[in-house]
Amino acid sequence: MTDNGTHTDRKWWTPFNVIVGIILAAGAILTVMRFTQGIGAVTNLDNNNAWGLWIGFDLLCGVALAAGGYVTSAACYIFGLKRFHSAVRPAILTAFLGYALVVLALHYDVGRPWRLPYPIFVSQGTSSLLFEVGLCVFLYLTVLFIEFTPAAFEWLGLKKIRALVVKLTLILTIFGVVLSTLHQSSLGALFMIAPSKLHPLWYSGYLPVYFFISSMFAGMSMVIFESTLAHRYLSRHMDDTHHREAPGVALGFAKAAAFVMAGYLGIKLIGIAIDDHWRLLTTGWGMWYLVEVIGFVAFPALLFAMGVRERNLIFVRWAAAWTVLGIVLNRLNISVIAFNYHLPSHERYVPSLMEIGTSVFIVTLGIVIYRFITTRMPVLHEHPDYSAHSPEQKSI
Amino acid sequence: MNTLFFTLQDFMVHTKGITYLIMGGILVALPLFWWFLTDRDDENSF
Amino acid sequence: MGISRRKFIGGLGALALGPAMGIPGTARGASNKEFAGWPDSQSVLHDITKCIGCRKCESACHRVNHLPDPETSFEDLTVLDQKRRTDADIFTVVNRVDNILPVFVKTQCNHCLEPACASACFVKALEKTPEGAVVYNEKLCVGCRYCMVACPFNIPAYEYHKALAPRVTKCTMCHPRILEGKRPGCVEECPAGALISGTRDELLAYAWDRIRTYPERYVSHVYGEHEMGGTSWLYLSGLPFGQVGMREDLGTKSAPELTSGPLSAVPIVVGLWPVLLTGVYAISKRKEKIAEQEKQAAVADAVDQSKKQAQARMETLRKKWEQEKQSAINFEVKKALEDAAAKDPEPGQSKEDE
Ligand code: SF4
Ligand code: SF4
Ligand code: SF4
């Protein structure tokens, strides 16, 4: 561990640090503004457009892209695909950070953030899908936290309590999948209450299914994408197992993602057919819909497939990044772009620079924390005392 | 259980409230039952 | 936008189980129940043909609700020409909706029978009261603004510029006044009789009566009778409702019905997912175990075999060696005997040999 990074006397004035410093400083200013002058002072939200970028990007995309946690741990521990083992920890960490940042972002977006525990502890509005989302996100954040603690315990050398948590792996994984299924789909179902506001091409009775299925390939692509970045910038913190397994993980997830995306395209088609929305496809909104579905689902699925056939990691990585973009586009379409499509253009919502700045700030915060943790705790490498081939690891 | 509901909204709040409690129960009960089910697998070795 | 029920159930089935199981209609939380709404709840009927655009209701609303005075006074009728909507401190607005005819429409919360806002609120801060009003409880509100997203009439507004305790605001149907037995402020003030209050049943009957009596004056539709499951604020109009700025594409399905599908799928996931996943786990574990056992058996077999082979070889070796030894001994003995027979041994020599 000791020779794995902390010893280098790194320079402080690297371009990375400078940019991060500027973003964090700007974020601090925006935070002060938001909490002293209200939401209206930093956002372009209004009475017709109550949800903007902070819900569309920070919440919806954040949760979808953090799906790598449940996908990877399910692949490894439930489906018994042991070769994904070295990918589990970074995925769990990203998921945990992702959800933590989602919750942080919600503090900016809701009017009275100190009341965020109300739905669970004070007054349960059980008829609301947002209640479902809130409850599951709260529980899942707890599950992810527990799932990640072994890394922290190894770092701190607390063997006994680590062994205890490791015993819970299977049950935590199953809880994780159940909770993820619920809130990923419920995020889509949030919009089912507003058929008169969301464009019919995006509104569907299948919205929850679309959100759940797309969260799977979102998670897988994010794992590939993230490991691409980690390999480039955090390579020295990885051990041989990680290096050796990474291409296999990428190809495995690429294969799975491509096939899930094919299925997703199928159910999207069924959704159009069942509502008889074919005619809408030739309108302007229809073109935009096709850009999303063909350009950002079908195309990367094909790219994934080619990458898998050719064993070409470059293809796979590009496809992953493209898919991540596609998920962002889809979530923004549903929550912002095709939402309130019927309003005249001057009543439509366009995020303010300060809103965008706050979102960038929160993402940056995530990257900084990720780096802090991966350069210290055994995430991208195994702790020498607890290698995967030691007897206790074998039990899971 | 014979509460009279005048709106679907009230009915939903009521029934979903109960369902959430049952869901919690299921999530606790299923792992325990699985444990009970498989606890002696090693002795019987199959 | 007719959202067919089949669509929900389709979605629900796929969500819960994939295509493997056809979900029966009973999956919907409330499929067999009919809810008629609170009996004798209060309603208001707005007769658009009678509205003269005087803004008296607006000023009355501000007065009874103690709202801050707007920038332009209520006497200023030019604001009628801009399209306005309800705002944080404006619970109701009157808009002129036709450029040629003097047609005015009052907008405020419609106090839905099955309010989308209440269905959406995750802390029950919005509630349909038995008296008919949909009221807001500021003590619970978190400020998520999902109610605003959900409201099909775009009514609730938010105090975006308050940092500490921003509220959702909307018309209360003057719930406090109704509890005192009074009429809503705007209804009481209307000089033209364009607003009347009463129980919903009375007003519906009255509205249809008007339509039948003056068929040339009204379109044959009472807006709010069925829209989004019905509302407590009802409208009569001479022009099609689409032309007076009211949406005709909302459908008759109420908000809780729209979400009952996904809400019913939730518990099913909790019931079945752990079973399926544990099953998958058990199968993969078992496969692993069998593979392990087979491997072990193969190894044991191989070890066994090689052991046996080794033993056999040892055996032959030993036999051969013994044979050889025997023959060597025999040979030696024979040779010795022969030697002995050939010459007499010298005593000194033999001693040295020993
Ligand atoms: S009109 Fe909107 S705010 Fe009023 S009760 Fe209906 S859903 Fe709620
Ligand atoms: S903003 Fe307040 S009233 Fe509206 S849904 Fe959220 S918590 Fe409920
Ligand atoms: S009912 Fe009361 S709160 Fe609603 S618009 Fe009339 S005066 Fe205002």
mmCIF file of N, CA, C and O in Angstrom, chain C residues 58-70 88-91 159 167 172 174 176-177 180:
data_model
loop_
_atom_site.group_PDB
_atom_site.id
_atom_site.type_symbol
_atom_site.label_atom_id
_atom_site.label_comp_id
_atom_site.label_asym_id
_atom_site.label_seq_id
_atom_site.Cartn_x
_atom_site.Cartn_y
_atom_site.Cartn_z
ATOM 1 N N GLU C 58 -60.213 38.872 -8.540
ATOM 2 C CA GLU C 58 -58.774 38.902 -8.220
ATOM 3 C C GLU C 58 -58.540 39.734 -6.966
ATOM 4 O O GLU C 58 -57.796 39.326 -6.064
ATOM 5 N N SER C 59 -59.144 40.920 -6.933
ATOM 6 C CA SER C 59 -58.883 41.775 -5.772
ATOM 7 C C SER C 59 -59.479 41.157 -4.518
ATOM 8 O O SER C 59 -58.890 41.216 -3.436
ATOM 9 N N ALA C 60 -60.658 40.531 -4.658
ATOM 10 C CA ALA C 60 -61.267 39.892 -3.488
ATOM 11 C C ALA C 60 -60.353 38.777 -2.983
ATOM 12 O O ALA C 60 -60.138 38.627 -1.772
ATOM 13 N N CYS C 61 -59.794 38.026 -3.893
ATOM 14 C CA CYS C 61 -58.908 36.925 -3.518
ATOM 15 C C CYS C 61 -57.710 37.446 -2.737
ATOM 16 O O CYS C 61 -57.339 36.898 -1.704
ATOM 17 N N HIS C 62 -57.132 38.543 -3.250
ATOM 18 C CA HIS C 62 -55.991 39.121 -2.548
ATOM 19 C C HIS C 62 -56.379 39.561 -1.155
ATOM 20 O O HIS C 62 -55.627 39.385 -0.203
ATOM 21 N N ARG C 63 -57.586 40.143 -1.047
ATOM 22 C CA ARG C 63 -58.009 40.654 0.239
ATOM 23 C C ARG C 63 -58.216 39.517 1.239
ATOM 24 O O ARG C 63 -57.629 39.518 2.316
ATOM 25 N N VAL C 64 -59.007 38.527 0.838
ATOM 26 C CA VAL C 64 -59.332 37.495 1.834
ATOM 27 C C VAL C 64 -58.128 36.620 2.165
ATOM 28 O O VAL C 64 -58.060 36.035 3.247
ATOM 29 N N ASN C 65 -57.192 36.550 1.259
ATOM 30 C CA ASN C 65 -56.021 35.704 1.539
ATOM 31 C C ASN C 65 -54.815 36.505 2.021
ATOM 32 O O ASN C 65 -53.732 35.947 2.193
ATOM 33 N N HIS C 66 -55.029 37.811 2.232
ATOM 34 C CA HIS C 66 -53.960 38.686 2.722
ATOM 35 C C HIS C 66 -52.721 38.591 1.860
ATOM 36 O O HIS C 66 -51.598 38.457 2.365
ATOM 37 N N LEU C 67 -52.912 38.618 0.553
ATOM 38 C CA LEU C 67 -51.768 38.573 -0.352
ATOM 39 C C LEU C 67 -51.253 39.993 -0.569
ATOM 40 O O LEU C 67 -52.005 40.963 -0.484
ATOM 41 N N PRO C 68 -49.939 40.125 -0.837
ATOM 42 C CA PRO C 68 -49.386 41.463 -1.070
ATOM 43 C C PRO C 68 -49.999 42.098 -2.327
ATOM 44 O O PRO C 68 -50.353 41.393 -3.269
ATOM 45 N N ASP C 69 -50.121 43.428 -2.311
ATOM 46 C CA ASP C 69 -50.709 44.119 -3.460
ATOM 47 C C ASP C 69 -49.825 43.954 -4.679
ATOM 48 O O ASP C 69 -48.599 44.013 -4.582
ATOM 49 N N PRO C 70 -50.421 43.739 -5.846
ATOM 50 C CA PRO C 70 -49.620 43.630 -7.069
ATOM 51 C C PRO C 70 -49.123 44.998 -7.518
ATOM 52 O O PRO C 70 -49.569 46.029 -7.011
ATOM 53 N N ALA C 88 -46.717 33.042 -7.298
ATOM 54 C CA ALA C 88 -46.513 32.817 -5.872
ATOM 55 C C ALA C 88 -47.477 33.625 -5.012
ATOM 56 O O ALA C 88 -47.994 33.124 -4.019
ATOM 57 N N ASP C 89 -47.746 34.885 -5.391
ATOM 58 C CA ASP C 89 -48.723 35.629 -4.587
ATOM 59 C C ASP C 89 -49.930 36.044 -5.415
ATOM 60 O O ASP C 89 -50.561 37.068 -5.139
ATOM 61 N N ILE C 90 -50.232 35.270 -6.407
ATOM 62 C CA ILE C 90 -51.464 35.477 -7.179
ATOM 63 C C ILE C 90 -52.164 34.132 -7.302
ATOM 64 O O ILE C 90 -51.671 33.240 -7.993
ATOM 65 N N PHE C 91 -53.279 33.973 -6.603
ATOM 66 C CA PHE C 91 -53.945 32.670 -6.630
ATOM 67 C C PHE C 91 -54.895 32.527 -7.799
ATOM 68 O O PHE C 91 -55.281 31.427 -8.156
ATOM 69 N N GLU C 159 -42.445 29.864 -4.323
ATOM 70 C CA GLU C 159 -41.749 31.084 -3.911
ATOM 71 C C GLU C 159 -40.249 30.906 -4.148
ATOM 72 O O GLU C 159 -39.475 30.708 -3.215
ATOM 73 N N ARG C 167 -42.596 28.383 -0.075
ATOM 74 C CA ARG C 167 -43.828 27.596 -0.046
ATOM 75 C C ARG C 167 -44.359 27.385 -1.450
ATOM 76 O O ARG C 167 -44.070 28.159 -2.360
ATOM 77 N N THR C 172 -57.042 28.249 -2.351
ATOM 78 C CA THR C 172 -57.449 27.309 -1.307
ATOM 79 C C THR C 172 -58.939 27.035 -1.348
ATOM 80 O O THR C 172 -59.477 26.407 -0.453
ATOM 81 N N CYS C 174 -60.773 29.080 -0.591
ATOM 82 C CA CYS C 174 -61.156 29.749 0.655
ATOM 83 C C CYS C 174 -61.635 28.740 1.692
ATOM 84 O O CYS C 174 -62.703 28.915 2.294
ATOM 85 N N PRO C 176 -60.850 28.090 4.737
ATOM 86 C CA PRO C 176 -61.250 28.603 6.055
ATOM 87 C C PRO C 176 -62.645 29.229 6.028
ATOM 88 O O PRO C 176 -63.423 29.038 6.964
ATOM 89 N N ARG C 177 -62.954 29.943 4.959
ATOM 90 C CA ARG C 177 -64.275 30.584 4.866
ATOM 91 C C ARG C 177 -65.368 29.531 4.714
ATOM 92 O O ARG C 177 -66.441 29.648 5.320
ATOM 93 N N GLU C 180 -66.344 28.175 7.822
ATOM 94 C CA GLU C 180 -67.196 29.095 8.597
ATOM 95 C C GLU C 180 -68.589 29.204 7.992
ATOM 96 O O GLU C 180 -69.417 29.981 8.480
#
